[in-house]
Short mmCIF file of C-alpha atoms and ligand atoms in Angstrom, two decimals:
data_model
loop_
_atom_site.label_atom_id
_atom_site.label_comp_id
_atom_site.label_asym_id
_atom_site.label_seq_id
_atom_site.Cartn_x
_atom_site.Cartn_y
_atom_site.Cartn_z
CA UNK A 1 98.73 78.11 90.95
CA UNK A 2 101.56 80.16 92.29
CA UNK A 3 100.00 82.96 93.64
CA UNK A 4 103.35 85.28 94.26
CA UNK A 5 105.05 84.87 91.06
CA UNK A 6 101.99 84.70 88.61
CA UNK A 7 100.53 88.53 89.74
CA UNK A 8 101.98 91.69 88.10
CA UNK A 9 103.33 94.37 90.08
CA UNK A 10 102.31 97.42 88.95
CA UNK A 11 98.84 98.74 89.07
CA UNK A 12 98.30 98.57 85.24
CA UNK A 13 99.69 94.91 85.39
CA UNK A 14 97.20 94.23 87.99
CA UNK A 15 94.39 95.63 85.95
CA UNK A 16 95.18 94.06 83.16
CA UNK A 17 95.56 90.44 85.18
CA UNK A 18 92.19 90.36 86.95
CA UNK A 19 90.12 91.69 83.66
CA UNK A 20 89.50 88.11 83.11
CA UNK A 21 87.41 86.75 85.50
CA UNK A 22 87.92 83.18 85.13
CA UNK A 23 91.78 84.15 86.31
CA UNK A 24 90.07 86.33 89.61
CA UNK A 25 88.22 83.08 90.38
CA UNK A 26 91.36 81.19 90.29
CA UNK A 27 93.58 83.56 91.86
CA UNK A 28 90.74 83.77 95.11
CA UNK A 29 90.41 79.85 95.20
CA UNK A 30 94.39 79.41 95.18
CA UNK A 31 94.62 81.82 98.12
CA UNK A 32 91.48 80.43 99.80
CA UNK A 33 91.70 77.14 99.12
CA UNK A 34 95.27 76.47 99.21
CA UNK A 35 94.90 72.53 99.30
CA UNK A 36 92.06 72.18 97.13
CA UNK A 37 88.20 73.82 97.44
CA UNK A 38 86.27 73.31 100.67
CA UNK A 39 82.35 73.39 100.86
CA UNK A 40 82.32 76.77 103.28
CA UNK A 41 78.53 75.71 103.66
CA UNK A 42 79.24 72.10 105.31
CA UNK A 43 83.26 72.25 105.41
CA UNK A 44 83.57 69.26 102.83
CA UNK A 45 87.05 68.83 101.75
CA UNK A 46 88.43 68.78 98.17
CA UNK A 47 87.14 65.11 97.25
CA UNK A 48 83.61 66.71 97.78
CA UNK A 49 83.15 69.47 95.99
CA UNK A 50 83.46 69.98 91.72
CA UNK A 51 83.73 73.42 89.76
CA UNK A 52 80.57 73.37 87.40
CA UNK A 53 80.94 73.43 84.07
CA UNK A 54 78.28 76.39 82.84
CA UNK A 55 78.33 78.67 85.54
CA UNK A 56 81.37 80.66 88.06
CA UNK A 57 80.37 77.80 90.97
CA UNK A 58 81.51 74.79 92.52
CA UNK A 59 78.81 72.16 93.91
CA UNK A 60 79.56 70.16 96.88
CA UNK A 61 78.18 66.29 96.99
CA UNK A 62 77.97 66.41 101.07
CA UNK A 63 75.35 68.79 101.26
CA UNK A 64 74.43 69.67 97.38
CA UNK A 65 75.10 73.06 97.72
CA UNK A 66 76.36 75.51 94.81
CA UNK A 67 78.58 77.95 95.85
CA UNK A 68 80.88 80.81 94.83
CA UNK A 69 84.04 81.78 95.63
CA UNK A 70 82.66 85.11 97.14
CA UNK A 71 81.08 83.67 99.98
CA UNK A 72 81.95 84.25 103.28
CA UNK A 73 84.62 87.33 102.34
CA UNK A 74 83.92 90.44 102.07
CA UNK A 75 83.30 90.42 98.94
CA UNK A 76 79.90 88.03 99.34
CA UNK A 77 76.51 89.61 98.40
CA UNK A 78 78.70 92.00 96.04
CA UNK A 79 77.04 92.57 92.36
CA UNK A 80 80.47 93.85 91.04
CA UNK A 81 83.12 91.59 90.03
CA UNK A 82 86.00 90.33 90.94
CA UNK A 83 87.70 91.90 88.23
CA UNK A 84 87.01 95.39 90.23
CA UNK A 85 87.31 93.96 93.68
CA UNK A 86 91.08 92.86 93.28
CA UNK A 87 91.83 95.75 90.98
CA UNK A 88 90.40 98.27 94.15
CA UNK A 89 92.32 96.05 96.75
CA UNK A 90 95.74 97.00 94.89
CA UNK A 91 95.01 100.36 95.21
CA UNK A 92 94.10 100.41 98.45
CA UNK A 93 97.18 98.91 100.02
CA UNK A 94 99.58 100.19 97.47
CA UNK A 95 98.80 103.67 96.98
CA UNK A 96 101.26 105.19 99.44
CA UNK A 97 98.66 108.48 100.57
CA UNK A 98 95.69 106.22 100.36
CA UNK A 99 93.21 106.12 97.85
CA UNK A 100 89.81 108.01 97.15
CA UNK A 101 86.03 106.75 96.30
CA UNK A 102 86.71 109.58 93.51
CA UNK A 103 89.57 107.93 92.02
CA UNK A 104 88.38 104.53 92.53
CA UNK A 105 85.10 105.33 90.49
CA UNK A 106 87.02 107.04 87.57
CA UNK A 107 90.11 104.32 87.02
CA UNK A 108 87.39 101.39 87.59
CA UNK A 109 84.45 102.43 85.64
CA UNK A 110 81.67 102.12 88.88
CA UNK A 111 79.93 104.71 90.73
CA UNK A 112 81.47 106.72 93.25
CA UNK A 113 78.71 105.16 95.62
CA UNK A 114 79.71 101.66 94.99
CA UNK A 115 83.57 102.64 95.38
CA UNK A 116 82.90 103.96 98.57
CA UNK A 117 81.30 101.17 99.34
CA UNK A 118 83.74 98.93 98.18
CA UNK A 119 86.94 100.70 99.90
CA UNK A 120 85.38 100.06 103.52
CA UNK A 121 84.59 96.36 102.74
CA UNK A 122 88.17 96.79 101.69
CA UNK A 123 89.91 98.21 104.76
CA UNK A 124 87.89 95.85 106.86
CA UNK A 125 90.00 93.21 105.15
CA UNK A 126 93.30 95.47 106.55
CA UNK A 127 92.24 95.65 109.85
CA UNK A 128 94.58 93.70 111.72
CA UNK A 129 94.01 93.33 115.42
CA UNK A 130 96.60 91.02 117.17
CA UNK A 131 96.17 90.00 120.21
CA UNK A 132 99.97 89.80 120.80
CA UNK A 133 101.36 92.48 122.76
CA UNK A 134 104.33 94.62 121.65
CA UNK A 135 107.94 94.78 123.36
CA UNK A 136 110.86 96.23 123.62
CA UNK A 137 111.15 100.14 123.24
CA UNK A 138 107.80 101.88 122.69
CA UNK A 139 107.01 105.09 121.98
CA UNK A 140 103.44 106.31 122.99
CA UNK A 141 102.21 109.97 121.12
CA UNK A 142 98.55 111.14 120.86
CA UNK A 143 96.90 113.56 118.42
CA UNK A 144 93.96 114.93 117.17
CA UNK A 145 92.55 114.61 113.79
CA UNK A 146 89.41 116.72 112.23
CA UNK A 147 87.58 119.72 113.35
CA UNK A 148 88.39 123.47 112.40
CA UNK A 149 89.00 125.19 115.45
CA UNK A 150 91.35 127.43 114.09
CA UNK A 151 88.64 128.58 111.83
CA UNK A 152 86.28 129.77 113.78
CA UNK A 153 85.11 132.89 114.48
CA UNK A 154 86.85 133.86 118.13
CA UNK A 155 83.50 134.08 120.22
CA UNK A 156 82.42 130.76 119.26
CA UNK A 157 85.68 129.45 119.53
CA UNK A 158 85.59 130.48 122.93
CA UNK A 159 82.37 129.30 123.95
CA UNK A 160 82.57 125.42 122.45
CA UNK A 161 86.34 124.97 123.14
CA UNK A 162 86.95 123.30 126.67
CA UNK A 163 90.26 123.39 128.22
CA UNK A 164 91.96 120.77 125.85
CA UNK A 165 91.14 122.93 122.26
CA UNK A 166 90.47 119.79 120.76
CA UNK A 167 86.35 119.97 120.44
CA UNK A 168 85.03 118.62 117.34
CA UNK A 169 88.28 116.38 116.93
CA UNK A 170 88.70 112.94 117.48
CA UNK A 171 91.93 111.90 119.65
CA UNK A 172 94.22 109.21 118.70
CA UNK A 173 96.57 107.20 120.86
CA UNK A 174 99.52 105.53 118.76
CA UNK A 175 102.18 103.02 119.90
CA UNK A 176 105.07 102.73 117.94
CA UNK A 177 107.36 99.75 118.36
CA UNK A 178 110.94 100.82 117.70
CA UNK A 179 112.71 98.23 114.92
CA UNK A 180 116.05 96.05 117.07
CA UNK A 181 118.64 95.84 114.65
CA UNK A 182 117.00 94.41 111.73
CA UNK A 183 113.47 95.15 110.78
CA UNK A 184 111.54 98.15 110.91
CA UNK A 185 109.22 100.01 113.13
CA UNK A 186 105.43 98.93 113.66
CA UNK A 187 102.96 101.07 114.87
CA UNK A 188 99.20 100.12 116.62
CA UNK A 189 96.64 103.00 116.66
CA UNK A 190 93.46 103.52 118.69
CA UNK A 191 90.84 106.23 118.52
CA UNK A 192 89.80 107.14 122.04
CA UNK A 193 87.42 109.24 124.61
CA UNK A 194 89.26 111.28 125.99
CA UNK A 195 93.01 111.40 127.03
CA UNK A 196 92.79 111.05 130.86
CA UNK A 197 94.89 108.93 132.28
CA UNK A 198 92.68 105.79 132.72
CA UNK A 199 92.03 105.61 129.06
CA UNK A 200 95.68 106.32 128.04
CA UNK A 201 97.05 103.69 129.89
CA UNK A 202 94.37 101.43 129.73
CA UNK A 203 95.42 100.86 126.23
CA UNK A 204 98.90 100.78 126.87
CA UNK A 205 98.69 97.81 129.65
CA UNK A 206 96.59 96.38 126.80
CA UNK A 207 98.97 96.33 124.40
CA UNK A 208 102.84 96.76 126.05
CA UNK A 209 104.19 94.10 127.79
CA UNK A 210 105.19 94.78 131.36
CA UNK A 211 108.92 95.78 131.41
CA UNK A 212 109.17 97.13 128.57
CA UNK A 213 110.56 100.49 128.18
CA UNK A 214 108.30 103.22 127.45
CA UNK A 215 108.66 106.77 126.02
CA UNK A 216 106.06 109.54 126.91
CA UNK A 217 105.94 113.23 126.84
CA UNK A 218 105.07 114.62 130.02
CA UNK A 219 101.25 114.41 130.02
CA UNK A 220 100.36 114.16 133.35
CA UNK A 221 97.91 111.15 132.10
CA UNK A 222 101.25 108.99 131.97
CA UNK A 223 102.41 109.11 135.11
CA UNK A 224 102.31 105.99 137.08
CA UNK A 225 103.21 103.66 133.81
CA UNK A 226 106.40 103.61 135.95
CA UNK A 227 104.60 100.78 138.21
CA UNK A 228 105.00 98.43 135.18
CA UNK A 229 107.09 100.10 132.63
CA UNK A 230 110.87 101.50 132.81
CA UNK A 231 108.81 104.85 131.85
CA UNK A 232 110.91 107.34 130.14
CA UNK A 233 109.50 111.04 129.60
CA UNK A 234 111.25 113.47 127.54
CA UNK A 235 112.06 117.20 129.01
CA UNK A 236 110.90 119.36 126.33
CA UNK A 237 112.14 122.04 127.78
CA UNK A 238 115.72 120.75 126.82
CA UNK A 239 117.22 122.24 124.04
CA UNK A 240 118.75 118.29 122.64
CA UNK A 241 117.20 114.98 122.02
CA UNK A 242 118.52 112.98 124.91
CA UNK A 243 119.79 109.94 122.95
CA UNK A 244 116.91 107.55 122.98
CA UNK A 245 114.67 109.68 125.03
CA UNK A 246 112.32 110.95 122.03
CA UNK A 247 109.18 109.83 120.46
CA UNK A 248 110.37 111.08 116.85
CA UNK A 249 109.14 107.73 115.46
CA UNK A 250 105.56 108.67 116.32
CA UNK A 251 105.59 111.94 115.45
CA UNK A 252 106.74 111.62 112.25
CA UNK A 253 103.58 108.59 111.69
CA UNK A 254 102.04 111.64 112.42
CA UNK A 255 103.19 113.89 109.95
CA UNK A 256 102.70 111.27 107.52
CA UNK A 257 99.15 110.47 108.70
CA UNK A 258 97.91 113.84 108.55
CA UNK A 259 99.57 114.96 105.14
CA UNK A 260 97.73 111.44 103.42
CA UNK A 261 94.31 112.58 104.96
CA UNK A 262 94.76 115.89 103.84
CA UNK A 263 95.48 115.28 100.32
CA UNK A 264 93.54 112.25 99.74
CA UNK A 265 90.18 112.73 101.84
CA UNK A 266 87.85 115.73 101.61
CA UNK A 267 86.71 114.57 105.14
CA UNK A 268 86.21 111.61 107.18
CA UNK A 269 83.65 111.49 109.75
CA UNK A 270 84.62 110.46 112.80
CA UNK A 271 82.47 107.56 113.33
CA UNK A 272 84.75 105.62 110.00
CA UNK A 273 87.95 107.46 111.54
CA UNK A 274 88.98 103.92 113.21
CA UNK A 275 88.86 102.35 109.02
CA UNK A 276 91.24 105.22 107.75
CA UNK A 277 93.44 104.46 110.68
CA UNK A 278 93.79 100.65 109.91
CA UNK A 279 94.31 101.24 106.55
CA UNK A 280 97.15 103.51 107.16
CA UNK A 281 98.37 101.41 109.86
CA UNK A 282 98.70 98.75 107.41
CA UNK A 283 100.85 100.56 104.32
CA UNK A 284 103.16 101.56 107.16
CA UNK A 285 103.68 98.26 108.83
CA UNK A 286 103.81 96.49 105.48
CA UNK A 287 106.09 98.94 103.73
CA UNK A 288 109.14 97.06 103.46
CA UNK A 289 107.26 94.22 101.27
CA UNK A 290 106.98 94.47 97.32
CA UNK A 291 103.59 95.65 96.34
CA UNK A 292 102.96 92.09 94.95
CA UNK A 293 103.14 90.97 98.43
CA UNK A 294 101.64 93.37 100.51
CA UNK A 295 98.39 92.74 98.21
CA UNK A 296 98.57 89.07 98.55
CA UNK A 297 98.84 89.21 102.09
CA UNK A 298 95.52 91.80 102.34
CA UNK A 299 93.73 89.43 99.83
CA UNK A 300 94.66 86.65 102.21
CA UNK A 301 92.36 88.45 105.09
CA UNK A 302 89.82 89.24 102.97
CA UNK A 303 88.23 86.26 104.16
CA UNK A 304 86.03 85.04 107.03
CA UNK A 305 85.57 88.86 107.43
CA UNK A 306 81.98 90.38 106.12
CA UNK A 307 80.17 93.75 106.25
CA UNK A 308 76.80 95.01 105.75
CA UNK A 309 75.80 97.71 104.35
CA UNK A 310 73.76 98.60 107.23
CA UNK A 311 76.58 97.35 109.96
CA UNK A 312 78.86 100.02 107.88
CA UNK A 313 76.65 102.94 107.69
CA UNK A 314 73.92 102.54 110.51
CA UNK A 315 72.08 105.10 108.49
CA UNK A 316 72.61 106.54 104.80
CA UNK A 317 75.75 106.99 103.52
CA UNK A 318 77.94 110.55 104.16
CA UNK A 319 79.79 109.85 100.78
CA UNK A 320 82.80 112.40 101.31
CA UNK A 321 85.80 110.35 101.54
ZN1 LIG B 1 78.84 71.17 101.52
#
């Protein structure tokens, strides 16, 4: 089965596709199994295992276990179907501001419970964490996301805000990797403590090559990437852009973050912040690929990767988002 060319691209086409389950089985298997099913209980090969006849499993003749093609992915332990899995996974990566539990539940027929459920399985599967550091030219940026300062009244304001105005927000560090002549920009985004400068640049030296050029602002918590960086910081107290000294790449992920949670999230607690990130991370990394692709490619991750319930909520479940 030819994955690429046999799914629909549009979101109706998708729908449509995967409302027959024997073609969601397939579809998984040909991306799973790409040369044939393996046991995932024993690792038999193709010769081993058979697809039985009367119910959605294959049987392996190593170690006589039934299986599905669920197990193992994210998807594993599930009670709803493929046929709502694949449909939610389009959504998810192709929805440009991101996609709600709300609007999930409606356009699928489930429960917004299960949705929500479903879409942090999902961006679990779009969490991409490479352990390949970046190069080049890279712009660094933080900002904060959440909390209502600006609401409150003035006295409290005063009293819980420390210094930095940022209380009840969660900080974000992003790098951006500027595209060479070809391509397009990447960026990598990290939630962290505090912005002092040992956690700043402890992520930068964790993800930046050494020698590459760097552009800051001129947060005191940057100085001293100059020891391994050619460490550019931008004077905004010029009136002009000096040529390549800017970080209007990041800013403008930014921009784009904030309008997507805005409009698409009623609010996201800070503990899943790090899930909304990755998911954003990956539309905007991915956004030069057809929306055929960039599904395939989040299917293909889907995976190897599993979460509980419990691992995802510690606790019950603050269904906002
Ligand atoms: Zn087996």
């Amino acid at each position: 089965m030819d994955t690429e060319t046999a799914i629909p691209d549009t979101l109706l086409g998708a729908v449509k596709y995967f409302s027959d389950i024997e073609t969601c089985m397939a579809f998984v298997a040909a991306l799973r199994w790409p040369n044939g099913v393996e046991c995932p209980r024993c690792g038999a090969g193709p010769d081993a295992t058979y697809r039985l006849s009367t119910r959605p499993l294959w049987k392996c003749r190593s170690c006589k276990k039934q299986f599905s093609v669920k197990v193992g992915s994210i998807f594993e332990d599930s009670p709803i179907g493929l046929d709502k899995w694949l449909p939610a996974l389009w959504m998810l990566v192709n929805c440009k501001n991101g996609v709600s539990s709300y609007e999930i539940a409606r356009d699928l027929g489930i429960t917004q419970k299960s949705a929500w459920f479903m879409l942090h399985r999902l961006r679990l599967a779009v969490h991409t964490k490479s352990f390949e550091k970046i190069g080049g030219h890279v712009e660094i940026d933080e900002t904060y996301i959440g909390g209502k300062a600006r609401n409150m009244h003035k006295d409290k304001r005063d009293r819980v805000i420390t210094g930095t105005g940022s209380i009840g927000k969660v900080a974000v560090q992003g790098l951006l990797k500027r595209h060479g002549k070809d391509g397009h920009s990447t960026v990598r985004l990290s939630v962290v403590s505090d912005v002092r400068k040992g956690t700043l640049q402890a992520t930068v030296r964790a993800n930046v090559r050494k020698g590459s050029k760097v552009y800051t602002d001129e947060l005191l918590s940057y100085d001293g990437l100059e020891s391994d960086y050619v460490h550019n910081v931008i004077n905004h107290a010029e009136a002009y852009v000096d040529g390549q000294i800017h970080t209007n790449g990041m800013e403008n992920f930014w921009s784009l973050l904030k309008r997507a949670l805005k409009g698409t999230y009623v609010s996201v607690e800070p503990f899943h912040l790090f899930r909304y990130l990755d998911e954003q991370a990956y539309r905007f990394n991915n956004r030069k690929m057809s929306d055929a692709k960039r599904f395939l490619e989040a299917c293909a991750s889907a995976f190897g990767k599993r979460l509980t319930f419990t691992a995802l909520t510690g606790k019950e479940l603050p269904q906002t988002c």
